[in-house]
PDB file of N, CA and C in Angstrom:
ATOM      1  N   MET A   1    -200.395 120.873  59.184  1.00 50.00           N
ATOM      2  CA  MET A   1    -201.683 120.920  58.458  1.00 50.00           C
ATOM      3  C   MET A   1    -201.619 121.913  57.414  1.00 50.00           C
ATOM      4  N   ASP A   2    -202.417 121.731  56.368  1.00 55.00           N
ATOM      5  CA  ASP A   2    -202.510 122.642  55.355  1.00 55.00           C
ATOM      6  C   ASP A   2    -203.413 123.790  55.734  1.00 55.00           C
ATOM      7  N   ASP A   3    -203.189 124.937  55.059  1.00 60.00           N
ATOM      8  CA  ASP A   3    -204.096 126.070  55.309  1.00 60.00           C
ATOM      9  C   ASP A   3    -205.327 126.076  54.549  1.00 60.00           C
ATOM     10  N   GLU A   4    -205.564 125.045  53.706  1.00 68.00           N
ATOM     11  CA  GLU A   4    -206.808 124.896  52.965  1.00 68.00           C
ATOM     12  C   GLU A   4    -207.926 124.561  53.897  1.00 68.00           C
ATOM     13  N   LYS A   5    -209.161 125.079  53.572  1.00 70.00           N
ATOM     14  CA  LYS A   5    -210.323 124.750  54.291  1.00 70.00           C
ATOM     15  C   LYS A   5    -210.890 123.389  53.946  1.00 70.00           C
ATOM     16  N   ALA A   6    -211.259 122.678  54.943  1.00 66.00           N
ATOM     17  CA  ALA A   6    -211.733 121.366  54.759  1.00 66.00           C
ATOM     18  C   ALA A   6    -213.207 121.417  54.216  1.00 66.00           C
ATOM     19  N   GLU A   7    -213.514 120.588  53.272  1.00 73.00           N
ATOM     20  CA  GLU A   7    -214.920 120.515  52.757  1.00 73.00           C
ATOM     21  C   GLU A   7    -215.815 119.770  53.750  1.00 73.00           C
ATOM     22  N   ILE A   8    -216.902 120.327  54.092  1.00 66.00           N
ATOM     23  CA  ILE A   8    -217.879 119.750  55.045  1.00 66.00           C
ATOM     24  C   ILE A   8    -218.794 118.814  54.209  1.00 66.00           C
ATOM     25  N   LEU A   9    -218.838 117.540  54.651  1.00 60.00           N
ATOM     26  CA  LEU A   9    -219.725 116.613  54.137  1.00 60.00           C
ATOM     27  C   LEU A   9    -220.893 116.358  55.082  1.00 60.00           C
ATOM     28  N   ARG A  10    -222.074 116.685  54.702  1.00 61.00           N
ATOM     29  CA  ARG A  10    -223.177 116.485  55.631  1.00 61.00           C
ATOM     30  C   ARG A  10    -223.705 115.068  55.494  1.00 61.00           C
ATOM     31  N   PHE A  11    -224.132 114.550  56.582  1.00 58.00           N
ATOM     32  CA  PHE A  11    -224.751 113.188  56.629  1.00 58.00           C
ATOM     33  C   PHE A  11    -226.158 113.441  56.252  1.00 58.00           C
ATOM     34  N   PRO A  12    -226.675 112.645  55.244  1.00 58.00           N
ATOM     35  CA  PRO A  12    -227.960 113.014  54.622  1.00 58.00           C
ATOM     36  C   PRO A  12    -229.198 112.937  55.559  1.00 58.00           C
ATOM     37  N   GLN A  13    -229.127 112.155  56.639  1.00 57.00           N
ATOM     38  CA  GLN A  13    -230.282 111.973  57.511  1.00 57.00           C
ATOM     39  C   GLN A  13    -230.125 112.733  58.847  1.00 57.00           C
ATOM     40  N   THR A  14    -229.230 113.731  58.979  1.00 55.00           N
ATOM     41  CA  THR A  14    -229.098 114.359  60.190  1.00 55.00           C
ATOM     42  C   THR A  14    -230.249 115.302  60.559  1.00 55.00           C
ATOM     43  N   ARG A  15    -230.795 115.904  59.567  1.00 58.00           N
ATOM     44  CA  ARG A  15    -232.003 116.749  59.750  1.00 58.00           C
ATOM     45  C   ARG A  15    -232.995 116.372  58.722  1.00 58.00           C
ATOM     46  N   VAL A  16    -234.109 115.705  59.107  1.00 57.00           N
ATOM     47  CA  VAL A  16    -235.124 115.292  58.204  1.00 57.00           C
ATOM     48  C   VAL A  16    -236.340 116.117  58.558  1.00 57.00           C
ATOM     49  N   ARG A  17    -236.930 116.692  57.557  1.00 62.00           N
ATOM     50  CA  ARG A  17    -238.107 117.529  57.798  1.00 62.00           C
ATOM     51  C   ARG A  17    -239.333 116.572  57.879  1.00 62.00           C
ATOM     52  N   MET A  18    -240.099 116.960  58.850  1.00 57.00           N
ATOM     53  CA  MET A  18    -241.328 116.150  59.061  1.00 57.00           C
ATOM     54  C   MET A  18    -242.341 116.419  57.955  1.00 57.00           C
ATOM     55  N   LYS A  19    -242.973 115.450  57.374  1.00 61.00           N
ATOM     56  CA  LYS A  19    -243.921 115.661  56.291  1.00 61.00           C
ATOM     57  C   LYS A  19    -245.255 115.105  56.699  1.00 61.00           C
ATOM     58  N   SER A  20    -245.689 115.359  57.927  1.00 55.00           N
ATOM     59  CA  SER A  20    -246.931 114.916  58.399  1.00 55.00           C
ATOM     60  C   SER A  20    -247.986 116.005  58.424  1.00 55.00           C
ATOM     61  N   SER A  21    -249.123 115.647  57.972  1.00 67.00           N
ATOM     62  CA  SER A  21    -250.230 116.668  58.021  1.00 67.00           C
ATOM     63  C   SER A  21    -251.344 116.366  59.073  1.00 67.00           C
ATOM     64  N   GLY A  22    -251.124 115.007  59.554  1.00 74.00           N
ATOM     65  CA  GLY A  22    -252.125 114.556  60.489  1.00 74.00           C
ATOM     66  C   GLY A  22    -251.476 114.451  61.891  1.00 74.00           C
ATOM     67  N   PRO A  23    -252.127 113.682  62.769  1.00 81.00           N
ATOM     68  CA  PRO A  23    -251.571 113.557  64.121  1.00 81.00           C
ATOM     69  C   PRO A  23    -250.219 112.837  64.052  1.00 81.00           C
ATOM     70  N   ILE A  24    -249.360 113.057  64.952  1.00 83.00           N
ATOM     71  CA  ILE A  24    -248.009 112.427  65.036  1.00 83.00           C
ATOM     72  C   ILE A  24    -248.115 111.378  65.990  1.00 83.00           C
ATOM     73  N   ASN A  25    -247.694 110.161  65.624  1.00 90.00           N
ATOM     74  CA  ASN A  25    -247.695 108.914  66.477  1.00 90.00           C
ATOM     75  C   ASN A  25    -246.528 108.921  67.401  1.00 90.00           C
ATOM     76  N   ASP A  26    -246.841 108.503  68.627  1.00 91.00           N
ATOM     77  CA  ASP A  26    -245.686 108.267  69.627  1.00 91.00           C
ATOM     78  C   ASP A  26    -245.367 106.757  69.545  1.00 91.00           C
ATOM     79  N   LEU A  27    -244.152 106.579  68.987  1.00 93.00           N
ATOM     80  CA  LEU A  27    -243.732 105.190  68.726  1.00 93.00           C
ATOM     81  C   LEU A  27    -243.003 104.630  69.929  1.00 93.00           C
ATOM     82  N   GLY A  28    -242.829 105.309  71.011  1.00 90.00           N
ATOM     83  CA  GLY A  28    -242.227 104.838  72.257  1.00 90.00           C
ATOM     84  C   GLY A  28    -240.700 104.724  72.190  1.00 90.00           C
ATOM     85  N   LEU A  29    -240.169 104.042  73.204  1.00 90.00           N
ATOM     86  CA  LEU A  29    -238.718 103.880  73.364  1.00 90.00           C
ATOM     87  C   LEU A  29    -238.198 102.802  72.508  1.00 90.00           C
ATOM     88  N   SER A  30    -236.938 102.863  72.082  1.00 90.00           N
ATOM     89  CA  SER A  30    -236.273 101.853  71.309  1.00 90.00           C
ATOM     90  C   SER A  30    -236.141 100.665  72.311  1.00 90.00           C
ATOM     91  N   LYS A  31    -235.766  99.477  71.581  1.00 89.00           N
ATOM     92  CA  LYS A  31    -235.684  98.239  72.361  1.00 89.00           C
ATOM     93  C   LYS A  31    -234.503  98.316  73.383  1.00 89.00           C
ATOM     94  N   LEU A  32    -233.417  98.893  72.967  1.00 89.00           N
ATOM     95  CA  LEU A  32    -232.254  99.021  73.853  1.00 89.00           C
ATOM     96  C   LEU A  32    -232.643  99.905  75.035  1.00 89.00           C
ATOM     97  N   SER A  33    -233.327 101.046  74.796  1.00 87.00           N
ATOM     98  CA  SER A  33    -233.706 101.958  75.843  1.00 87.00           C
ATOM     99  C   SER A  33    -234.721 101.243  76.823  1.00 87.00           C
ATOM    100  N   GLN A  34    -235.568 100.419  76.276  1.00 86.00           N
ATOM    101  CA  GLN A  34    -236.475  99.651  77.118  1.00 86.00           C
ATOM    102  C   GLN A  34    -235.745  98.658  78.119  1.00 86.00           C
ATOM    103  N   GLN A  35    -234.696  98.085  77.532  1.00 87.00           N
ATOM    104  CA  GLN A  35    -233.907  97.087  78.282  1.00 87.00           C
ATOM    105  C   GLN A  35    -233.206  97.813  79.507  1.00 87.00           C
ATOM    106  N   VAL A  36    -232.843  98.997  79.351  1.00 84.00           N
ATOM    107  CA  VAL A  36    -232.243  99.834  80.361  1.00 84.00           C
ATOM    108  C   VAL A  36    -233.225 100.064  81.523  1.00 84.00           C
ATOM    109  N   GLY A  37    -234.518 100.091  81.098  1.00 71.00           N
ATOM    110  CA  GLY A  37    -235.613 100.207  82.126  1.00 71.00           C
ATOM    111  C   GLY A  37    -235.764 101.564  82.669  1.00 71.00           C
ATOM    112  N   SER A  38    -235.565 102.583  81.935  1.00 65.00           N
ATOM    113  CA  SER A  38    -235.670 103.925  82.471  1.00 65.00           C
ATOM    114  C   SER A  38    -237.026 104.482  82.045  1.00 65.00           C
ATOM    115  N   SER A  39    -237.404 105.606  82.635  1.00 65.00           N
ATOM    116  CA  SER A  39    -238.751 106.153  82.567  1.00 65.00           C
ATOM    117  C   SER A  39    -238.979 106.863  81.228  1.00 65.00           C
ATOM    118  N   GLY A  40    -238.009 107.112  80.364  1.00 61.00           N
ATOM    119  CA  GLY A  40    -238.266 107.840  79.187  1.00 61.00           C
ATOM    120  C   GLY A  40    -237.877 109.310  79.240  1.00 61.00           C
ATOM    121  N   ARG A  41    -237.512 109.778  80.457  1.00 73.00           N
ATOM    122  CA  ARG A  41    -237.153 111.146  80.585  1.00 73.00           C
ATOM    123  C   ARG A  41    -235.725 111.394  80.075  1.00 73.00           C
ATOM    124  N   SER A  42    -235.622 112.490  79.441  1.00 81.00           N
ATOM    125  CA  SER A  42    -234.319 112.929  78.791  1.00 81.00           C
ATOM    126  C   SER A  42    -233.831 112.103  77.686  1.00 81.00           C
ATOM    127  N   ALA A  43    -234.757 111.338  77.097  1.00 86.00           N
ATOM    128  CA  ALA A  43    -234.463 110.571  75.871  1.00 86.00           C
ATOM    129  C   ALA A  43    -234.589 111.491  74.587  1.00 86.00           C
ATOM    130  N   ARG A  44    -233.752 111.221  73.576  1.00 90.00           N
ATOM    131  CA  ARG A  44    -233.945 112.055  72.396  1.00 90.00           C
ATOM    132  C   ARG A  44    -234.883 111.453  71.454  1.00 90.00           C
ATOM    133  N   GLY A  45    -235.614 112.325  70.698  1.00 89.00           N
ATOM    134  CA  GLY A  45    -236.608 111.987  69.732  1.00 89.00           C
ATOM    135  C   GLY A  45    -236.017 111.832  68.419  1.00 89.00           C
ATOM    136  N   HIS A  46    -236.512 110.825  67.637  1.00 89.00           N
ATOM    137  CA  HIS A  46    -236.187 110.544  66.233  1.00 89.00           C
ATOM    138  C   HIS A  46    -237.356 110.457  65.384  1.00 89.00           C
ATOM    139  N   TRP A  47    -237.472 111.022  64.196  1.00 88.00           N
ATOM    140  CA  TRP A  47    -238.616 111.005  63.322  1.00 88.00           C
ATOM    141  C   TRP A  47    -238.539 109.784  62.461  1.00 88.00           C
ATOM    142  N   CYS A  48    -239.617 109.143  62.215  1.00 89.00           N
ATOM    143  CA  CYS A  48    -239.748 108.000  61.278  1.00 89.00           C
ATOM    144  C   CYS A  48    -240.766 108.458  60.259  1.00 89.00           C
ATOM    145  N   SER A  49    -240.336 108.612  58.945  1.00 85.00           N
ATOM    146  CA  SER A  49    -241.235 109.033  57.939  1.00 85.00           C
ATOM    147  C   SER A  49    -242.205 107.994  57.600  1.00 85.00           C
ATOM    148  N   TYR A  50    -241.882 106.677  57.657  1.00 88.00           N
ATOM    149  CA  TYR A  50    -242.792 105.622  57.369  1.00 88.00           C
ATOM    150  C   TYR A  50    -243.908 105.500  58.321  1.00 88.00           C
ATOM    151  N   CYS A  51    -243.580 105.524  59.554  1.00 89.00           N
ATOM    152  CA  CYS A  51    -244.567 105.447  60.584  1.00 89.00           C
ATOM    153  C   CYS A  51    -245.320 106.768  60.927  1.00 89.00           C
ATOM    154  N   GLN A  52    -244.782 107.878  60.432  1.00 88.00           N
ATOM    155  CA  GLN A  52    -245.323 109.251  60.650  1.00 88.00           C
ATOM    156  C   GLN A  52    -245.344 109.450  62.127  1.00 88.00           C
ATOM    157  N   GLY A  53    -244.234 109.206  62.853  1.00 90.00           N
ATOM    158  CA  GLY A  53    -244.259 109.354  64.282  1.00 90.00           C
ATOM    159  C   GLY A  53    -242.768 109.538  64.789  1.00 90.00           C
ATOM    160  N   ILE A  54    -242.768 109.765  66.136  1.00 91.00           N
ATOM    161  CA  ILE A  54    -241.426 109.965  66.820  1.00 91.00           C
ATOM    162  C   ILE A  54    -241.179 108.863  67.775  1.00 91.00           C
ATOM    163  N   TRP A  55    -239.978 108.326  67.733  1.00 91.00           N
ATOM    164  CA  TRP A  55    -239.525 107.326  68.669  1.00 91.00           C
ATOM    165  C   TRP A  55    -238.422 107.900  69.485  1.00 91.00           C
ATOM    166  N   TYR A  56    -238.120 107.358  70.614  1.00 91.00           N
ATOM    167  CA  TYR A  56    -237.197 107.937  71.621  1.00 91.00           C
ATOM    168  C   TYR A  56    -236.064 106.940  71.970  1.00 91.00           C
ATOM    169  N   SER A  57    -234.890 107.491  72.234  1.00 91.00           N
ATOM    170  CA  SER A  57    -233.741 106.644  72.595  1.00 91.00           C
ATOM    171  C   SER A  57    -232.705 107.425  73.464  1.00 91.00           C
ATOM    172  N   TYR A  58    -231.991 106.674  74.371  1.00 89.00           N
ATOM    173  CA  TYR A  58    -230.967 107.293  75.213  1.00 89.00           C
ATOM    174  C   TYR A  58    -229.599 107.205  74.401  1.00 89.00           C
ATOM    175  N   PHE A  59    -229.551 106.377  73.419  1.00 88.00           N
ATOM    176  CA  PHE A  59    -228.328 106.001  72.760  1.00 88.00           C
ATOM    177  C   PHE A  59    -228.318 106.526  71.294  1.00 88.00           C
ATOM    178  N   LEU A  60    -227.219 106.312  70.608  1.00 87.00           N
ATOM    179  CA  LEU A  60    -227.027 106.790  69.260  1.00 87.00           C
ATOM    180  C   LEU A  60    -227.545 105.735  68.317  1.00 87.00           C
ATOM    181  N   GLU A  61    -228.780 105.486  68.379  1.00 88.00           N
ATOM    182  CA  GLU A  61    -229.445 104.471  67.552  1.00 88.00           C
ATOM    183  C   GLU A  61    -230.104 105.202  66.270  1.00 88.00           C
ATOM    184  N   ALA A  62    -230.296 104.361  65.228  1.00 88.00           N
ATOM    185  CA  ALA A  62    -230.807 104.902  63.986  1.00 88.00           C
ATOM    186  C   ALA A  62    -231.945 104.165  63.449  1.00 88.00           C
ATOM    187  N   GLU A  63    -232.428 103.113  64.204  1.00 91.00           N
ATOM    188  CA  GLU A  63    -233.421 102.294  63.600  1.00 91.00           C
ATOM    189  C   GLU A  63    -234.736 102.412  64.332  1.00 91.00           C
ATOM    190  N   CYS A  64    -235.796 102.664  63.668  1.00 92.00           N
ATOM    191  CA  CYS A  64    -237.151 102.813  64.209  1.00 92.00           C
ATOM    192  C   CYS A  64    -237.577 101.514  64.848  1.00 92.00           C
ATOM    193  N   PRO A  65    -237.929 101.520  66.178  1.00 92.00           N
ATOM    194  CA  PRO A  65    -238.369 100.324  66.871  1.00 92.00           C
ATOM    195  C   PRO A  65    -239.660  99.694  66.285  1.00 92.00           C
ATOM    196  N   LYS A  66    -240.491 100.378  65.497  1.00 93.00           N
ATOM    197  CA  LYS A  66    -241.688  99.919  65.009  1.00 93.00           C
ATOM    198  C   LYS A  66    -241.529  99.236  63.602  1.00 93.00           C
ATOM    199  N   CYS A  67    -240.833  99.885  62.656  1.00 93.00           N
ATOM    200  CA  CYS A  67    -240.723  99.307  61.262  1.00 93.00           C
ATOM    201  C   CYS A  67    -239.357  99.002  60.830  1.00 93.00           C
ATOM    202  N   GLY A  68    -238.332  99.427  61.609  1.00 90.00           N
ATOM    203  CA  GLY A  68    -236.924  99.141  61.189  1.00 90.00           C
ATOM    204  C   GLY A  68    -236.281 100.149  60.208  1.00 90.00           C
ATOM    205  N   ASN A  69    -237.042 101.234  59.895  1.00 88.00           N
ATOM    206  CA  ASN A  69    -236.574 102.263  58.953  1.00 88.00           C
ATOM    207  C   ASN A  69    -235.303 102.869  59.626  1.00 88.00           C
ATOM    208  N   ARG A  70    -234.273 103.086  58.738  1.00 87.00           N
ATOM    209  CA  ARG A  70    -233.022 103.767  59.243  1.00 87.00           C
ATOM    210  C   ARG A  70    -232.759 105.063  58.459  1.00 87.00           C
ATOM    211  N   HIS A  71    -233.733 105.677  57.781  1.00 81.00           N
ATOM    212  CA  HIS A  71    -233.474 106.736  56.930  1.00 81.00           C
ATOM    213  C   HIS A  71    -234.405 108.016  57.357  1.00 81.00           C
ATOM    214  N   GLY A  72    -234.762 108.006  58.521  1.00 72.00           N
ATOM    215  CA  GLY A  72    -235.574 109.221  58.978  1.00 72.00           C
ATOM    216  C   GLY A  72    -236.978 109.214  58.552  1.00 72.00           C
TER     217      GLY A  72
END
């Protein structure tokens, strides 16, 4: 390996700042997480800027279950 430092390329949607001034909507579990049939405990939250809410998933999903947005 070379001694040069690798350049870090950040994924653009890894940290999206919430821009909501009103109440935050609970968008529920993703479709795949619902099929697993779990209670929703220990699921990770994801922000949807179009729906102004948070949806939850157990898996590495990127699509809002309400509107289909994949960009945070």
